[in-house]
Short mmCIF file of N, CA, C and O in Angstrom, two decimals:
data_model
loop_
_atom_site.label_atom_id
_atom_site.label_comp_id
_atom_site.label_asym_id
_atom_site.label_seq_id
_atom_site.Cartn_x
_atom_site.Cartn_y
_atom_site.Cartn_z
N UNK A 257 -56.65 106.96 142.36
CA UNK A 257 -55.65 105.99 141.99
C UNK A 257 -55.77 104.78 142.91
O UNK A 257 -55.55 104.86 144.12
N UNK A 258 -56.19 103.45 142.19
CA UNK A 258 -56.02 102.51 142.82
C UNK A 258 -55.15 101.94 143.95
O UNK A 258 -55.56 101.38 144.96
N UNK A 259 -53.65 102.22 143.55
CA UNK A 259 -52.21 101.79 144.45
C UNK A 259 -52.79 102.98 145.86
O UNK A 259 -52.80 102.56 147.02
N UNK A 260 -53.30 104.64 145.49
CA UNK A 260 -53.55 105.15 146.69
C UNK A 260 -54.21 104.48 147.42
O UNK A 260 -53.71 104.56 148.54
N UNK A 261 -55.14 103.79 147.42
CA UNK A 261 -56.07 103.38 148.10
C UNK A 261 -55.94 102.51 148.98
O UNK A 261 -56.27 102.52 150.17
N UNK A 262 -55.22 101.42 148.06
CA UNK A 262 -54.27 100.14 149.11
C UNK A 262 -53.48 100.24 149.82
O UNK A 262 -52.86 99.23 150.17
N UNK A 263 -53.10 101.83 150.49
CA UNK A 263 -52.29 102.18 151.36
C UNK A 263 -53.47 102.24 152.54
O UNK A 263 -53.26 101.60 153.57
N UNK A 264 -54.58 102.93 152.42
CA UNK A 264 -55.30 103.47 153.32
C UNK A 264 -56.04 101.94 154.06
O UNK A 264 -56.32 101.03 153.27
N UNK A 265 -56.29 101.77 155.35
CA UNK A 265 -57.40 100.84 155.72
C UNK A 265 -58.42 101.08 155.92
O UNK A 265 -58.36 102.27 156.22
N UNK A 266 -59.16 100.86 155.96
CA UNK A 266 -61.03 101.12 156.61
C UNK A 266 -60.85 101.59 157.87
O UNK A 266 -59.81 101.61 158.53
N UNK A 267 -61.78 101.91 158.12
CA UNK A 267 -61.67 102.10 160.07
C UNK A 267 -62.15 101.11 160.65
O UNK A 267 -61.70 100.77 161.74
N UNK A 268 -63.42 100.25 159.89
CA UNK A 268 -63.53 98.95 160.44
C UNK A 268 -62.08 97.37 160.36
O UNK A 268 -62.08 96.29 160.95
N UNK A 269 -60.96 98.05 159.23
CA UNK A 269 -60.47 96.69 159.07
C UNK A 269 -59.25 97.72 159.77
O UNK A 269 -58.41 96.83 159.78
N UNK A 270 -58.69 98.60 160.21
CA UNK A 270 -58.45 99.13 161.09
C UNK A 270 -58.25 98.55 162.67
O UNK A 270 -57.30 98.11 163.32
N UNK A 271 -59.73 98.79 162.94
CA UNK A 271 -60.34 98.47 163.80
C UNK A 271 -59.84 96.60 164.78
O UNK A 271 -59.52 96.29 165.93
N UNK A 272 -60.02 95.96 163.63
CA UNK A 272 -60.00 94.47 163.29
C UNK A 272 -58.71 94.65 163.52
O UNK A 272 -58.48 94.57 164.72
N UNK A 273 -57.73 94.88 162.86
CA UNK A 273 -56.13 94.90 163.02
C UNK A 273 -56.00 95.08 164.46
O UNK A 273 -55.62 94.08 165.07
N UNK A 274 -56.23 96.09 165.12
CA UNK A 274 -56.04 96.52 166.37
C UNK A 274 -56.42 95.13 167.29
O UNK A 274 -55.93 94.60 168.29
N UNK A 275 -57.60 94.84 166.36
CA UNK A 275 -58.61 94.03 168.24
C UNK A 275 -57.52 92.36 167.77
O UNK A 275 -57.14 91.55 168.62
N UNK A 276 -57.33 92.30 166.79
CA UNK A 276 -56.42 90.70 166.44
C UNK A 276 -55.35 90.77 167.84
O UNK A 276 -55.26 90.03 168.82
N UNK A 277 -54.21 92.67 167.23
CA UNK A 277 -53.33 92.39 167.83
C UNK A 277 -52.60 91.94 169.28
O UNK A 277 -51.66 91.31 169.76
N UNK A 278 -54.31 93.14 169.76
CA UNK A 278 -54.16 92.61 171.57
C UNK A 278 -54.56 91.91 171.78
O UNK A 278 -54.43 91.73 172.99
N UNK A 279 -55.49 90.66 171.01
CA UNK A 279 -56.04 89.48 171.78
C UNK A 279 -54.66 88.47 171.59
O UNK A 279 -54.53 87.43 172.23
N UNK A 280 -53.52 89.04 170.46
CA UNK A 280 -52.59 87.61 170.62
C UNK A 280 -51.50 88.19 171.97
O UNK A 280 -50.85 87.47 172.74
N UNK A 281 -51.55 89.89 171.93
CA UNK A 281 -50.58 89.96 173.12
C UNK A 281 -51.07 89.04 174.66
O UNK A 281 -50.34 88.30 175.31
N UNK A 282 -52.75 89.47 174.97
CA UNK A 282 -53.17 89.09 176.12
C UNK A 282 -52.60 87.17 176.13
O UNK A 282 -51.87 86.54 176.89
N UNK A 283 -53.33 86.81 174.97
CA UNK A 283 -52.94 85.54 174.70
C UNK A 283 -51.12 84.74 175.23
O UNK A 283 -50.88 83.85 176.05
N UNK A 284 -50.22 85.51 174.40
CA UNK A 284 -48.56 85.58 174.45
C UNK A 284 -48.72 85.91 176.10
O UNK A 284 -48.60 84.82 176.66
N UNK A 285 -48.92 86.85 177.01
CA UNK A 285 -48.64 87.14 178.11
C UNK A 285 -48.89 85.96 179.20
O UNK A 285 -48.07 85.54 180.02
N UNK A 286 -50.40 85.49 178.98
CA UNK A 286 -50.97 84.32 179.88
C UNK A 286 -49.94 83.03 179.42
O UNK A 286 -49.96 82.22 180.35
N UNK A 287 -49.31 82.69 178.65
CA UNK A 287 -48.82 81.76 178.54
C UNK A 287 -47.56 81.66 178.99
O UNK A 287 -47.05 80.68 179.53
N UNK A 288 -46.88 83.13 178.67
CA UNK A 288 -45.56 83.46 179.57
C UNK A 288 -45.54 83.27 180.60
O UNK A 288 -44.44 82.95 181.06
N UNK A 289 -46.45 83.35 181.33
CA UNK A 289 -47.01 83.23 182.94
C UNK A 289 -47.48 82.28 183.18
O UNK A 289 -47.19 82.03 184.35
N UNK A 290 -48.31 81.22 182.61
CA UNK A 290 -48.11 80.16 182.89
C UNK A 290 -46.76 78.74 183.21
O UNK A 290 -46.52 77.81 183.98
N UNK A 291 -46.09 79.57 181.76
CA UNK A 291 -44.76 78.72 181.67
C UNK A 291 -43.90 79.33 182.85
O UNK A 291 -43.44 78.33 183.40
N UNK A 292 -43.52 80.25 183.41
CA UNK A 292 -42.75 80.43 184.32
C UNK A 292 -43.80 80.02 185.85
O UNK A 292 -42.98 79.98 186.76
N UNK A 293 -44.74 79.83 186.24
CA UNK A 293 -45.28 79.14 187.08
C UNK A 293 -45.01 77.98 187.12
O UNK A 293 -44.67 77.56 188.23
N UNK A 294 -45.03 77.07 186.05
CA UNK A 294 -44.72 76.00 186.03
C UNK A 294 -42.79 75.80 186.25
O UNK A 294 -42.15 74.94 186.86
N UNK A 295 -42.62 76.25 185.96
CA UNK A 295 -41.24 76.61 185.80
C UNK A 295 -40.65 76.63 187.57
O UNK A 295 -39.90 75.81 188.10
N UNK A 296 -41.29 77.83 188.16
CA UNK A 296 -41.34 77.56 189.68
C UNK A 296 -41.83 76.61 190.34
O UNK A 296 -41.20 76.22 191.31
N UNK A 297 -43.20 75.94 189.95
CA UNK A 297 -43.45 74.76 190.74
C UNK A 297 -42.58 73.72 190.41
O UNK A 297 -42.65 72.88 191.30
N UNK A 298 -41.68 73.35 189.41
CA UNK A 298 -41.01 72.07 189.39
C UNK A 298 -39.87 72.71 190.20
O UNK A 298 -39.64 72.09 191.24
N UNK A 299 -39.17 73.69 190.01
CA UNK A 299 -37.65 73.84 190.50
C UNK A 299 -38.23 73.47 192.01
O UNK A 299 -37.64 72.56 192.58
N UNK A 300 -39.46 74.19 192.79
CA UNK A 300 -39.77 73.74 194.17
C UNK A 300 -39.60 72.25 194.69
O UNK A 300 -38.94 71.76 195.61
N UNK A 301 -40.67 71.60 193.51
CA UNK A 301 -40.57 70.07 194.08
C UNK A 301 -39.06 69.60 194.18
O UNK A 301 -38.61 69.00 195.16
N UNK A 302 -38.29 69.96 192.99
CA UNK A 302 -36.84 69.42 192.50
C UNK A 302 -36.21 69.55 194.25
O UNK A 302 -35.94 68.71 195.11
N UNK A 303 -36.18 70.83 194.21
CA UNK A 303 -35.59 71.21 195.77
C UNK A 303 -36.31 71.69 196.73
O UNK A 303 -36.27 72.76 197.34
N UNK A 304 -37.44 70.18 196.85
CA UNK A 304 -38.17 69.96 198.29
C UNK A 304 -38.56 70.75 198.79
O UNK A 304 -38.74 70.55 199.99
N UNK A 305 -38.97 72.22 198.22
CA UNK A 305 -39.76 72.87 198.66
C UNK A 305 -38.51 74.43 199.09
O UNK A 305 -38.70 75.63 198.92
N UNK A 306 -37.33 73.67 199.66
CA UNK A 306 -36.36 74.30 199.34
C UNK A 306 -36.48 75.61 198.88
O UNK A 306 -36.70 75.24 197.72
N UNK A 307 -36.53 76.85 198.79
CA UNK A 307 -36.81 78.44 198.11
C UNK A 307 -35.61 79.17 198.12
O UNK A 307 -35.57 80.36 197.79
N UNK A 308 -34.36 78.37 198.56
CA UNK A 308 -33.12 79.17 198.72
C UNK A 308 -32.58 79.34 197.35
O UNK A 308 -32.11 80.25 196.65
N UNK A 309 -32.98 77.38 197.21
CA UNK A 309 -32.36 76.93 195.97
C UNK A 309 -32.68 77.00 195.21
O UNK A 309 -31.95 77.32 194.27
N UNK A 310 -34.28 76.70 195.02
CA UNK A 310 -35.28 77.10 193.93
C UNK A 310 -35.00 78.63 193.10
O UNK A 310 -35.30 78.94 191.95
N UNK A 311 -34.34 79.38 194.08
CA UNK A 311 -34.73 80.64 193.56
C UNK A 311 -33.33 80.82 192.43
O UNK A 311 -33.33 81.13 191.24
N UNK A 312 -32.27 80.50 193.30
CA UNK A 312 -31.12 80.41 192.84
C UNK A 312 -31.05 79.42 191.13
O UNK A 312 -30.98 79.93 190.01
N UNK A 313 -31.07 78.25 191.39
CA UNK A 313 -31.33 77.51 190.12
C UNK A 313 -32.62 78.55 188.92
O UNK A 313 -32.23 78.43 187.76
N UNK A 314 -33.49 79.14 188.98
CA UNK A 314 -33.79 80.06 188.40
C UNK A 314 -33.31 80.95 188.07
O UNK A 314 -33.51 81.37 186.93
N UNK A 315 -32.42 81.61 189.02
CA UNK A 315 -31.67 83.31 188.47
C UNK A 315 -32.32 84.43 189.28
O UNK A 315 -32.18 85.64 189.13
N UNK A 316 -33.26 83.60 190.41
CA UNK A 316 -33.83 85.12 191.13
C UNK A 316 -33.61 84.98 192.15
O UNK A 316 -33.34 83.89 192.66
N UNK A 317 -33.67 86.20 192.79
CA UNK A 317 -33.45 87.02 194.16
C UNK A 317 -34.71 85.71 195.05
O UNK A 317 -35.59 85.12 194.44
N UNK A 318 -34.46 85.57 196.41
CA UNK A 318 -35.34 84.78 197.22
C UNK A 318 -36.78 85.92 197.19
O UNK A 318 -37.94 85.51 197.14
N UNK A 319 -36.45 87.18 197.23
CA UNK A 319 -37.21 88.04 197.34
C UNK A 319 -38.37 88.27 196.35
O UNK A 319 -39.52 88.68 196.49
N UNK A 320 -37.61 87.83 195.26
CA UNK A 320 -38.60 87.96 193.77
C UNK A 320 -39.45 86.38 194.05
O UNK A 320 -40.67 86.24 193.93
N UNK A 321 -38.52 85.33 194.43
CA UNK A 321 -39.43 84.21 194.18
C UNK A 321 -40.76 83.77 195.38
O UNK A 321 -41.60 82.87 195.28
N UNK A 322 -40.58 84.68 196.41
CA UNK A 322 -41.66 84.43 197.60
C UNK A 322 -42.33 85.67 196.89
O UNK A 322 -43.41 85.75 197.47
N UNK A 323 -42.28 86.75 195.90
CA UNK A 323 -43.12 87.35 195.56
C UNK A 323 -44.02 86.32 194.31
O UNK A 323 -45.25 86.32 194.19
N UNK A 324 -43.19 85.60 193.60
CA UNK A 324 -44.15 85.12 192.55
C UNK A 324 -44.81 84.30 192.97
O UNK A 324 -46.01 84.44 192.73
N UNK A 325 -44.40 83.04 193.81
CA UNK A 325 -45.29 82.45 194.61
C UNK A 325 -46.53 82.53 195.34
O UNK A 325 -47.26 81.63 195.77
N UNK A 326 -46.64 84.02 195.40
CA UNK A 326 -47.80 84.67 196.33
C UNK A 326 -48.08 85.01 194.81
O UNK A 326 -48.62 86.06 195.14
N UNK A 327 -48.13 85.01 194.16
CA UNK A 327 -48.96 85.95 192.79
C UNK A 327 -49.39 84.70 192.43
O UNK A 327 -50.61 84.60 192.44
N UNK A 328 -48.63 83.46 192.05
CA UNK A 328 -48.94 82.06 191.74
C UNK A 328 -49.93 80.99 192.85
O UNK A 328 -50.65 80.03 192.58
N UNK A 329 -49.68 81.44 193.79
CA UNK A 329 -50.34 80.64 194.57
C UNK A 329 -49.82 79.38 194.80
O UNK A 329 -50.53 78.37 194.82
N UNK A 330 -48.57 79.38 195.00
CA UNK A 330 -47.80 78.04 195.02
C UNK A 330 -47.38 77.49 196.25
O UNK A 330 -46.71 76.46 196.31
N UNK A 331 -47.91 78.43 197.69
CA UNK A 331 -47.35 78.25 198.81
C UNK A 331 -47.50 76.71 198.99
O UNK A 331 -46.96 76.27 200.01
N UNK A 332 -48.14 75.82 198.17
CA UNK A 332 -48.14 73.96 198.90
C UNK A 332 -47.01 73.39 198.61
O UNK A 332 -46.67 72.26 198.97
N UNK A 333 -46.13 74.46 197.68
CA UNK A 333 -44.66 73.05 196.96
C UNK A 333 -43.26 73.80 198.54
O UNK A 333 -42.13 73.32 198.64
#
């Protein structure tokens, strides 16, 4: 039966489904991470380097934001 069939996928288009989906997650993730880098380097400049405030005007702990900074590499702002 035809309609059975159009349920089933290939293992190659399967396959293809799978490799699409994680190249848009990897994709979605790097950009999330970009945008909140950027996100930290302006609140820094905004408040002069400032990390009390920076962190605060964000919503994070000082603790979280001297951690992203070291993951970002932002120690110059």
């Amino acid at each position: 039966n035809i309609h059975q069939y159009s349920k089933f996928r290939s293992q190659k288009e399967q396959d293809d489904f799978e490799y699409q989906d994680t190249e848009e997650y990897v994709e979605e993730t790097l950009s999330i991470e970009e945008a909140e880098k950027e996100l930290i380097r302006k609140a820094l400049i905004r408040h002069r380097g400032r990390r009390k405030a920076a962190a605060a005007e964000l919503g994070f702990s000082e603790r979280t934001l001297y951690r992203k900074i070291e993951k970002y590499k932002l120690e110059d702002y």
